[in-house]
Tab-separated table of C-alpha atoms in Angstrom:
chain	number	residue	atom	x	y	z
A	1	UNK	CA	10.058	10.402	-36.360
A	2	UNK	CA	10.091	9.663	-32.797
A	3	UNK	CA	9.551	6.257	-30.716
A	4	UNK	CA	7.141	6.376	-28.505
A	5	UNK	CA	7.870	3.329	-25.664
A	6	UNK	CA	5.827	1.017	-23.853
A	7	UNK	CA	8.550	-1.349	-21.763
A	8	UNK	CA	11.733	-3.656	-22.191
A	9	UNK	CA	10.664	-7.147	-22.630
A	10	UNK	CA	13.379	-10.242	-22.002
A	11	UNK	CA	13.371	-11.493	-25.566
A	12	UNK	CA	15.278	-10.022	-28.519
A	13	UNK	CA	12.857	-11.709	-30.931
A	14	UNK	CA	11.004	-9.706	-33.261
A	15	UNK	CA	7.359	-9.604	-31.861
A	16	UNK	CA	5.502	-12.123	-34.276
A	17	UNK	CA	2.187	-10.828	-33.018
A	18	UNK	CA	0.368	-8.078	-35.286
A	19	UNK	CA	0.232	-5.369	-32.197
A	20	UNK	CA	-0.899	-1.806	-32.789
A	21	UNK	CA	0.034	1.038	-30.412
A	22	UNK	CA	-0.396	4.413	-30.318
A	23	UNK	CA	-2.603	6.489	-33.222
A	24	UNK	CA	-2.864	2.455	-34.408
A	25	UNK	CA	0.846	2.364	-35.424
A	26	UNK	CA	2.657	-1.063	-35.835
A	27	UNK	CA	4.490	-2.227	-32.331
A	28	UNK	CA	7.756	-3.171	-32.800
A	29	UNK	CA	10.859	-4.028	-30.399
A	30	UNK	CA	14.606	-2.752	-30.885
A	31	UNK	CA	16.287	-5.532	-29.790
A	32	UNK	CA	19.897	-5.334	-27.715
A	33	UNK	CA	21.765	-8.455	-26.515
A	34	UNK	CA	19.196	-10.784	-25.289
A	35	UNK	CA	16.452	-8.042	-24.507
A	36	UNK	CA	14.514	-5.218	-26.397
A	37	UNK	CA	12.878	-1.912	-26.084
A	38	UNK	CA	9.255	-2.020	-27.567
A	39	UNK	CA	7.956	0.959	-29.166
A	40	UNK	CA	5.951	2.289	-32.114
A	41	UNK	CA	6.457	5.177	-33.991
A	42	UNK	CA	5.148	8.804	-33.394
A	43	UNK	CA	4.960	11.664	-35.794
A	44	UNK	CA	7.120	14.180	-33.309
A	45	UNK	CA	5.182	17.801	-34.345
A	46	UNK	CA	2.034	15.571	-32.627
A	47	UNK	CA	2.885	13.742	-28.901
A	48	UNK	CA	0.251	15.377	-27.369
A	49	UNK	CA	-1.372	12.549	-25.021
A	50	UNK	CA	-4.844	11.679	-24.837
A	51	UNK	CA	-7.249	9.293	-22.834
A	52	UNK	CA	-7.329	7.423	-26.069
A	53	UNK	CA	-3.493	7.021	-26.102
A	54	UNK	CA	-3.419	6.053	-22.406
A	55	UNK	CA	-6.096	3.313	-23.506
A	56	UNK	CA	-3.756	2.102	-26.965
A	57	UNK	CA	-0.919	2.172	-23.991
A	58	UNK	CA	-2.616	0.298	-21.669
A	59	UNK	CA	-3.932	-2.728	-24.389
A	60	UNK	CA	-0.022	-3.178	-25.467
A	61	UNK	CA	0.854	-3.148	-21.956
A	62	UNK	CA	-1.845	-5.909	-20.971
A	63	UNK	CA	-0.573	-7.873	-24.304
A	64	UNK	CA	2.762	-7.970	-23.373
A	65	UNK	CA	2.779	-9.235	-20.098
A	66	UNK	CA	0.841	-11.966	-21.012
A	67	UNK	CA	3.757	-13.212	-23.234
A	68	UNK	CA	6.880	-12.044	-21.925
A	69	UNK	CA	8.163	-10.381	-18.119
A	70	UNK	CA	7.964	-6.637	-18.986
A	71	UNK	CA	9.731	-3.548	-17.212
A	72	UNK	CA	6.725	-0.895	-18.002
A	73	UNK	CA	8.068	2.637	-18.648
A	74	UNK	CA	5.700	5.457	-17.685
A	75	UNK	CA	3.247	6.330	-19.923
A	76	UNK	CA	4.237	9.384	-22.596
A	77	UNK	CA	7.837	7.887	-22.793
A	78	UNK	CA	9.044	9.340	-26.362
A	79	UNK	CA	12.780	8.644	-27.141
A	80	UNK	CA	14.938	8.381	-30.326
A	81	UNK	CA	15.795	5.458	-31.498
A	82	UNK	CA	19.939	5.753	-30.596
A	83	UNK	CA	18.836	7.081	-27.316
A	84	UNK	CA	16.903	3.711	-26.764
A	85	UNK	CA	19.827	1.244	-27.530
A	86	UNK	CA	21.633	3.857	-25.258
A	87	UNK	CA	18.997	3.262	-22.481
A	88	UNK	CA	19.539	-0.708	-22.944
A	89	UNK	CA	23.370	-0.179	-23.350
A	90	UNK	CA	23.954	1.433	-20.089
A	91	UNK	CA	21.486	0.170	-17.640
A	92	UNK	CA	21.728	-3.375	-18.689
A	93	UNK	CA	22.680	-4.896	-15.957
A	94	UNK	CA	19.824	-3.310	-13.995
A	95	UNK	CA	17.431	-4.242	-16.897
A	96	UNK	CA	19.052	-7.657	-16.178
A	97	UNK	CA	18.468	-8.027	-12.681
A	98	UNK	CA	15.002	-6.256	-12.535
A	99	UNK	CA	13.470	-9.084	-15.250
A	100	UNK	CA	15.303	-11.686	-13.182
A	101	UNK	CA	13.461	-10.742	-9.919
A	102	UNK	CA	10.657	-9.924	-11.173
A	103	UNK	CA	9.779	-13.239	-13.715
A	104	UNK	CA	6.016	-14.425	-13.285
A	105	UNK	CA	5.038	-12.133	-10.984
A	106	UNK	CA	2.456	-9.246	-11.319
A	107	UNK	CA	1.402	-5.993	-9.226
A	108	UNK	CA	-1.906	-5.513	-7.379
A	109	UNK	CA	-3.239	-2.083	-5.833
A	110	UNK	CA	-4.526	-2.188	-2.795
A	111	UNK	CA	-5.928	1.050	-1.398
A	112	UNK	CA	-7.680	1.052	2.281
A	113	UNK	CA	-10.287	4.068	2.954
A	114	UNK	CA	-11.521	5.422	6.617
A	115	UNK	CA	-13.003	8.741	7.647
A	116	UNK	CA	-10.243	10.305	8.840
A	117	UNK	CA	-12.139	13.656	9.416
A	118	UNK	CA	-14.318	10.676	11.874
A	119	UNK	CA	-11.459	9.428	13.538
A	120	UNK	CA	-9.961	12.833	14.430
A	121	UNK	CA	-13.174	14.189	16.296
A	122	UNK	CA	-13.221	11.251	18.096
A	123	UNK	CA	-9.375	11.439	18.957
A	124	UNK	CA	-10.142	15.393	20.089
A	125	UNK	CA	-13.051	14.111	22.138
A	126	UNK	CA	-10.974	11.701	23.738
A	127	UNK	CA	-8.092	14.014	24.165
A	128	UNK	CA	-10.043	16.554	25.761
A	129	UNK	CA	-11.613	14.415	28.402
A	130	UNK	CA	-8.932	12.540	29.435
A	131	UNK	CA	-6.641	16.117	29.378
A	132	UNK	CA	-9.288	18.381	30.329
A	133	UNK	CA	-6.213	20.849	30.261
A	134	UNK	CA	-6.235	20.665	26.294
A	135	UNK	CA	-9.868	22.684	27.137
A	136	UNK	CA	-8.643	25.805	29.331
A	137	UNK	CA	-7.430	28.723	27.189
A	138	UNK	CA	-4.436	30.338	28.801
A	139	UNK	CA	-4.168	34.302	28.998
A	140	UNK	CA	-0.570	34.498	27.210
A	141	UNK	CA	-1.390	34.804	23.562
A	142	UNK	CA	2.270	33.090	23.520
A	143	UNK	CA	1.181	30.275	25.657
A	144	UNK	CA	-1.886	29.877	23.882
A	145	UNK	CA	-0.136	29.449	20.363
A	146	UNK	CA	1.939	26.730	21.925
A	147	UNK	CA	-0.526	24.483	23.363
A	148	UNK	CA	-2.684	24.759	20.285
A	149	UNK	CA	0.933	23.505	18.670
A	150	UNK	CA	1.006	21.021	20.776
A	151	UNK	CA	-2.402	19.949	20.488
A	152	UNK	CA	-2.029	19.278	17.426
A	153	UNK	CA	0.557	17.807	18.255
A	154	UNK	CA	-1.076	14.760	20.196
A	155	UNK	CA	-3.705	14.474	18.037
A	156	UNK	CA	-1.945	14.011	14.687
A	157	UNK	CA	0.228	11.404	16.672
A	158	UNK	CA	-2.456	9.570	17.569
A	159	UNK	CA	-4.056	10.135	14.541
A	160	UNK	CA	-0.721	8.083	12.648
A	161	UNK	CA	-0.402	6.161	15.382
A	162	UNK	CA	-3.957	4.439	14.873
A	163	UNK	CA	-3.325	4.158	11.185
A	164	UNK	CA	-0.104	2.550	11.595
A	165	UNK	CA	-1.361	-0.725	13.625
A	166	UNK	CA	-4.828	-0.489	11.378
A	167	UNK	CA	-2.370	-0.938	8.041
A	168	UNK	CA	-0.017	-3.265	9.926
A	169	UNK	CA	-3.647	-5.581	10.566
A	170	UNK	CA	-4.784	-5.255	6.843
A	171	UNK	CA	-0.725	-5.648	5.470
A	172	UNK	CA	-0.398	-8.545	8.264
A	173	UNK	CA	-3.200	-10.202	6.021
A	174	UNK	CA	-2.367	-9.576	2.460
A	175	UNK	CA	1.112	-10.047	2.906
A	176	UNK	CA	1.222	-13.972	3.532
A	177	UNK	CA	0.745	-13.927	-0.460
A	178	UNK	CA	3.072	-11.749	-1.777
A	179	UNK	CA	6.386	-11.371	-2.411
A	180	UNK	CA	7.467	-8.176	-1.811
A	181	UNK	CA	5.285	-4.825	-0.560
A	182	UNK	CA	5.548	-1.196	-1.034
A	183	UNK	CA	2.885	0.709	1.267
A	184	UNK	CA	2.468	4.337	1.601
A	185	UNK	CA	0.603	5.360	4.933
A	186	UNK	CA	-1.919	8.735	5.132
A	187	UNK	CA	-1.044	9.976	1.888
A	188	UNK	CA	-4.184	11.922	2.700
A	189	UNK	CA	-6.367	11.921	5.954
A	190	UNK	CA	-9.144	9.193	4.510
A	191	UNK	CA	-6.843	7.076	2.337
A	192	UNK	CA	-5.028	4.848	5.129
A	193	UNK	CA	-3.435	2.925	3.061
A	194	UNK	CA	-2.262	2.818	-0.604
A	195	UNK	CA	-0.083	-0.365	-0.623
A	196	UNK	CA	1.116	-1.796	-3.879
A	197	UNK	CA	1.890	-5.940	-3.732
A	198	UNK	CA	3.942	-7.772	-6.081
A	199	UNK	CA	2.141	-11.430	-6.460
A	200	UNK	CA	3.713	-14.507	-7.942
A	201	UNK	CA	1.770	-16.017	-11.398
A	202	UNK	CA	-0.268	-19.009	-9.735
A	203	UNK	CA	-0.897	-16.697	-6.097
A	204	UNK	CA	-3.002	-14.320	-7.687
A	205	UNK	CA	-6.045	-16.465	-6.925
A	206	UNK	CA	-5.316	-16.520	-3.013
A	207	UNK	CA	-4.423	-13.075	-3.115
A	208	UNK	CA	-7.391	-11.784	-4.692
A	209	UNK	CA	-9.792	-14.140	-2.634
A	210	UNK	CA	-7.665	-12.462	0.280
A	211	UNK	CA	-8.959	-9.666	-0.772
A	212	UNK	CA	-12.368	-10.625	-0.951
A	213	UNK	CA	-12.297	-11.491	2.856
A	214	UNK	CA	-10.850	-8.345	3.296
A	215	UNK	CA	-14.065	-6.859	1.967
A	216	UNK	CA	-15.983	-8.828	4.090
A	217	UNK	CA	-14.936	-7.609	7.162
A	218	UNK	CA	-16.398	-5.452	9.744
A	219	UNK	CA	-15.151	-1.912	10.721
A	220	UNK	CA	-15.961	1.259	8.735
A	221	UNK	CA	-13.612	0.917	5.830
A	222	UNK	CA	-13.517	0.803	2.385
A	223	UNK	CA	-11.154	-1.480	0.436
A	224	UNK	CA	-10.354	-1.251	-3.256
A	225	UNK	CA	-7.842	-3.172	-5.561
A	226	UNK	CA	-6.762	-3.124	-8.788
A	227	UNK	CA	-4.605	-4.799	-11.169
A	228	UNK	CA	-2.777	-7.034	-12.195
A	229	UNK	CA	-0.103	-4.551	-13.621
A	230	UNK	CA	3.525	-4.711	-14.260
A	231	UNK	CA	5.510	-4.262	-11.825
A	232	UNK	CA	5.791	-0.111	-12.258
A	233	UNK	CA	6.405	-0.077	-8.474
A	234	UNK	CA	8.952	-2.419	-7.943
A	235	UNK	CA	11.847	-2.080	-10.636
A	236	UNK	CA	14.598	-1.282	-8.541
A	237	UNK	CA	18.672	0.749	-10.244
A	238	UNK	CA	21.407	0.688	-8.481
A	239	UNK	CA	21.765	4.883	-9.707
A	240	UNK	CA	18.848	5.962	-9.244
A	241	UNK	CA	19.693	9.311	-10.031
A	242	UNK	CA	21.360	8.510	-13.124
A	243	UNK	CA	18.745	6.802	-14.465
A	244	UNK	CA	16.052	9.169	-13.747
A	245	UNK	CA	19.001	11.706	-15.392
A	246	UNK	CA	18.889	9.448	-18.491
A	247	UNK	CA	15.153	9.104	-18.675
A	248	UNK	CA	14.624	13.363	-18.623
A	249	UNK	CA	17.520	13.939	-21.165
A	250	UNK	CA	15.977	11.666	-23.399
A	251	UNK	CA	11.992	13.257	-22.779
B	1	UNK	CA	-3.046	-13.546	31.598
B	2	UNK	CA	-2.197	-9.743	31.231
B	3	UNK	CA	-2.601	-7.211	33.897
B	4	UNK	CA	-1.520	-3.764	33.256
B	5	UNK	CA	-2.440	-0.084	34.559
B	6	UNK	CA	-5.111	1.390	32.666
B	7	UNK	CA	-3.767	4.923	31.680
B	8	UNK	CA	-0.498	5.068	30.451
B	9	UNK	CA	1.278	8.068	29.769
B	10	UNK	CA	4.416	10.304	28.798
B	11	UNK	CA	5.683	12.965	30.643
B	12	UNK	CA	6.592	16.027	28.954
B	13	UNK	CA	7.482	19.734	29.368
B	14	UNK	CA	3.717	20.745	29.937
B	15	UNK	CA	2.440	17.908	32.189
B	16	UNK	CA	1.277	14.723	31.494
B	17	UNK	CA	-0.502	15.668	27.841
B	18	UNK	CA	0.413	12.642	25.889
B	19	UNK	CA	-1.959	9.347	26.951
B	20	UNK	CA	-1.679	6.449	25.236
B	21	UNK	CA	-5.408	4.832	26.685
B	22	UNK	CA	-5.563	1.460	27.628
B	23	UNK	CA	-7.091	0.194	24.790
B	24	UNK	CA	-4.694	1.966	22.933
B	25	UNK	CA	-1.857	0.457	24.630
B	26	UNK	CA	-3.721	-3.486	24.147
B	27	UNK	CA	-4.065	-2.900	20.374
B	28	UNK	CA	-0.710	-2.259	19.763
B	29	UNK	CA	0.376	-5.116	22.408
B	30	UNK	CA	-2.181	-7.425	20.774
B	31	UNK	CA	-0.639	-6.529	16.849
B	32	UNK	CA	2.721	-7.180	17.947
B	33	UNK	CA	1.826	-10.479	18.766
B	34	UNK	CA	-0.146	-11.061	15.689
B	35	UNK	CA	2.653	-10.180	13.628
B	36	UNK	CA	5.307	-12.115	15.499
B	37	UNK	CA	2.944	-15.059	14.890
B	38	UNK	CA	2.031	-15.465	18.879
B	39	UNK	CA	-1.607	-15.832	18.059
B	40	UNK	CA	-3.269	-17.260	20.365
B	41	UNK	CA	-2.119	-13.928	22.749
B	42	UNK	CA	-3.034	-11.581	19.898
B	43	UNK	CA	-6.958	-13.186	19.989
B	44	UNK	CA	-6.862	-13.127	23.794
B	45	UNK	CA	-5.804	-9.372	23.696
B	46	UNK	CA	-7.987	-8.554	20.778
B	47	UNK	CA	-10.730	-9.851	22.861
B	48	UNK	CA	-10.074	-8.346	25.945
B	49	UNK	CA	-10.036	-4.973	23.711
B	50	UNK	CA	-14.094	-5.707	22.525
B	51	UNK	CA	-15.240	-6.569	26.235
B	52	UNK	CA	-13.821	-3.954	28.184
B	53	UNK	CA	-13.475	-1.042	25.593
B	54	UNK	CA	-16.546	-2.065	22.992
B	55	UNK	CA	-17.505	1.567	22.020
B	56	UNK	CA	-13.963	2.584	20.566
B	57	UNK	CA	-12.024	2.680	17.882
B	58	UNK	CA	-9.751	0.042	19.275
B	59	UNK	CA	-12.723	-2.175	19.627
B	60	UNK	CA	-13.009	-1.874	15.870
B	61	UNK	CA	-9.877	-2.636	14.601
B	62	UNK	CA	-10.003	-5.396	17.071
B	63	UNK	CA	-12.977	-6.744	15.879
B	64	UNK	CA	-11.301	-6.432	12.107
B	65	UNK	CA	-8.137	-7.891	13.441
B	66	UNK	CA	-9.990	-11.159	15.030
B	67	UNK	CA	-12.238	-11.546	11.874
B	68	UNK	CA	-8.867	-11.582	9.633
B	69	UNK	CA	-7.102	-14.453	12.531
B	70	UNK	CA	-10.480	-16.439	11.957
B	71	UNK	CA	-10.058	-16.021	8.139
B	72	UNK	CA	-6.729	-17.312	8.417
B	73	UNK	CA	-7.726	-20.187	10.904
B	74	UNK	CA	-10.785	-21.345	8.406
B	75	UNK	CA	-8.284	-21.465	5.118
B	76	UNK	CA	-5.501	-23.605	7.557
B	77	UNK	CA	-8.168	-25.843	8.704
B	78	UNK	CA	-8.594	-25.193	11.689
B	79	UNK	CA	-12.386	-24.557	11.616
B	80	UNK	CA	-13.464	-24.801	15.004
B	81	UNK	CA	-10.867	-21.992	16.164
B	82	UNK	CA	-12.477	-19.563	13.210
B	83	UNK	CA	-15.963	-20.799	14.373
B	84	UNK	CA	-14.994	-19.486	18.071
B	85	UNK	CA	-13.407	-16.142	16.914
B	86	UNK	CA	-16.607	-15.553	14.976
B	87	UNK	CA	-18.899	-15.871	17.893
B	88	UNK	CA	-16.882	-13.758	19.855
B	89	UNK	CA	-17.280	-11.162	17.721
B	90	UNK	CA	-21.095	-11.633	17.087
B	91	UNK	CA	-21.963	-11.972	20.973
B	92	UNK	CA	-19.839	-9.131	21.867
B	93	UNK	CA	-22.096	-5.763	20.731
């Protein structure tokens, strides 16, 4: 038998709640010093993952944060049971300082849509009229590949550059309410920004009616948000390496 | 209160390619102010960017920008300054 794991809680107290997890299996926690490791068993010939596991994941997850501040492992996390208390053993003192920082306080999505594919024409447009050069085709073949480079060039600057200062306007807004911020820019052309904001218990009303201005206003983009989560995004180890090390020996 | 040129640009190896538009070069001046908190600057900049520049892209993140400041104004109380913002950006296109 394996243990399949949802997240280290910061209580060692055996859960008095009747939880069931995966394939409806009792959820348990292995407790070490004054946190634990919560998990339910899994017949190891059968870990295949489903949408109804992610689902049975997701309802222990919800459960558990309700009651107690929860570092989340990813989703299809199957250990052993000494290579759990091994987890807990040696990155305790991370464990410890990631459920210290991050007590009563949940994570929102926010991701910001425009039309990139919109916004490049009209960059090119511009481009070309102000740099009417960008228009004349040189005869060198070699010359020709360079200013196409360069082209390019100008307009994928302008391109981030435009993003940057529209995320900085949207982040300049949603950040008042948060306490910390991860944002990833352009991760494609249309998604501008995929930001992911860690809100304290009792902000999560500004922040989401933050949001709800946010939808309000005018411009050409879309806004969506999601959540609250754990704080997946924002547990921070002092080896990262090491831990991720741990984490695939143990997989 | 500002007066600037209204092209700038960098020179490089193959002319004078890289423009940053005037309206380019406002919205970033006018979202450094917002986020060092100079606000009142920011709005005057933001509005500058609707009346002389309203058919670009600047003009909509401006108009995003100022509806955001006039969010922020209304929640702090100070509803007369949101009311303003507001009918700056309804009057202007």
């Amino acid at each position: 038998m394996k243990i399949y794991t949802y997240g280290i809680i910061d209580s060692n107290i055996s859960l008095e709640e009747s939880l069931t997890g995966l394939n409806g299996a009792p959820v348990n926690n292995i407790p070490y010093r004054d946190i634990s490791m919560v998990i339910s068993t899994i017949d190891e010939n059968n870990v295949e993952m489903t949408n109804t596991h992610a689902i049975e994941h997701r309802k222990v997850i919800e459960i558990l944060m309700k009651r107690f501040t929860l570092l989340p492992v990813k989703f299809r996390s199957i250990y052993n049971r000494d290579q759990a208390i091994s987890i807990m053993e040696n990155f305790y003192s991370d464990i410890r300082d990631n459920i210290d920082r991050l007590r009563n306080k949940e994570e929102f999505g926010i991701k910001v849509i425009w039309s990139g594919e919109k916004i490049k024409e009209q960059i090119i447009r511009d481009q070309c009229r102000n740099n009417p050069v960008l228009l004349e085709e040189s005869e060198s073949q070699g010359r020709r590949f360079i200013e196409e480079v360069f082209k390019d060039y100008v307009i994928d600057k302008e391109f981030r550059e435009k993003a940057d200062i529209c995320a900085a306007i949207v982040d300049n807004f949603l950040g008042k309410h948060v306490t910390e911020k991860r944002l990833e820019k352009l991760k494609n052309n249309d998604l501008l920004l995929n930001a992911f904001y860690l809100v304290e218990r009792g902000k999560e009303k500004d922040f989401k009616e933050a949001f709800e201005v946010l939808k309000l206003a005018p411009g050409n983009f879309r806004y969506i948000c999601s959540g609250p989560y754990p704080p997946y995004n924002f547990i921070k180890w002092s080896d990262p390496e090491a831990c991720k090390q741990s984490g695939e020996k143990v997989l | 209160m500002f007066s600037m040129p209204e092209e700038f640009s960098i020179t490089n190896g193959m002319g004078e390619m890289t423009n940053f538009s005037a309206p380019f070069k406002l919205l970033s001046m006018a979202n450094e102010f917002e986020r060092a908190g100079v606000i009142l600057y920011a709005v005057e900049l933001y509005t500058k960017i609707l009346d002389n520049y309203p058919d670009t892209f600047e003009a909509v993140a401006s108009r995003l920008a100022l509806f955001l400041i006039a969010s922020r104004y209304e929640n702090d109380g100070k509803k007369e300054s949101a009311i303003a913002i507001i009918r700056r950006i309804s009057t202007i296109k």
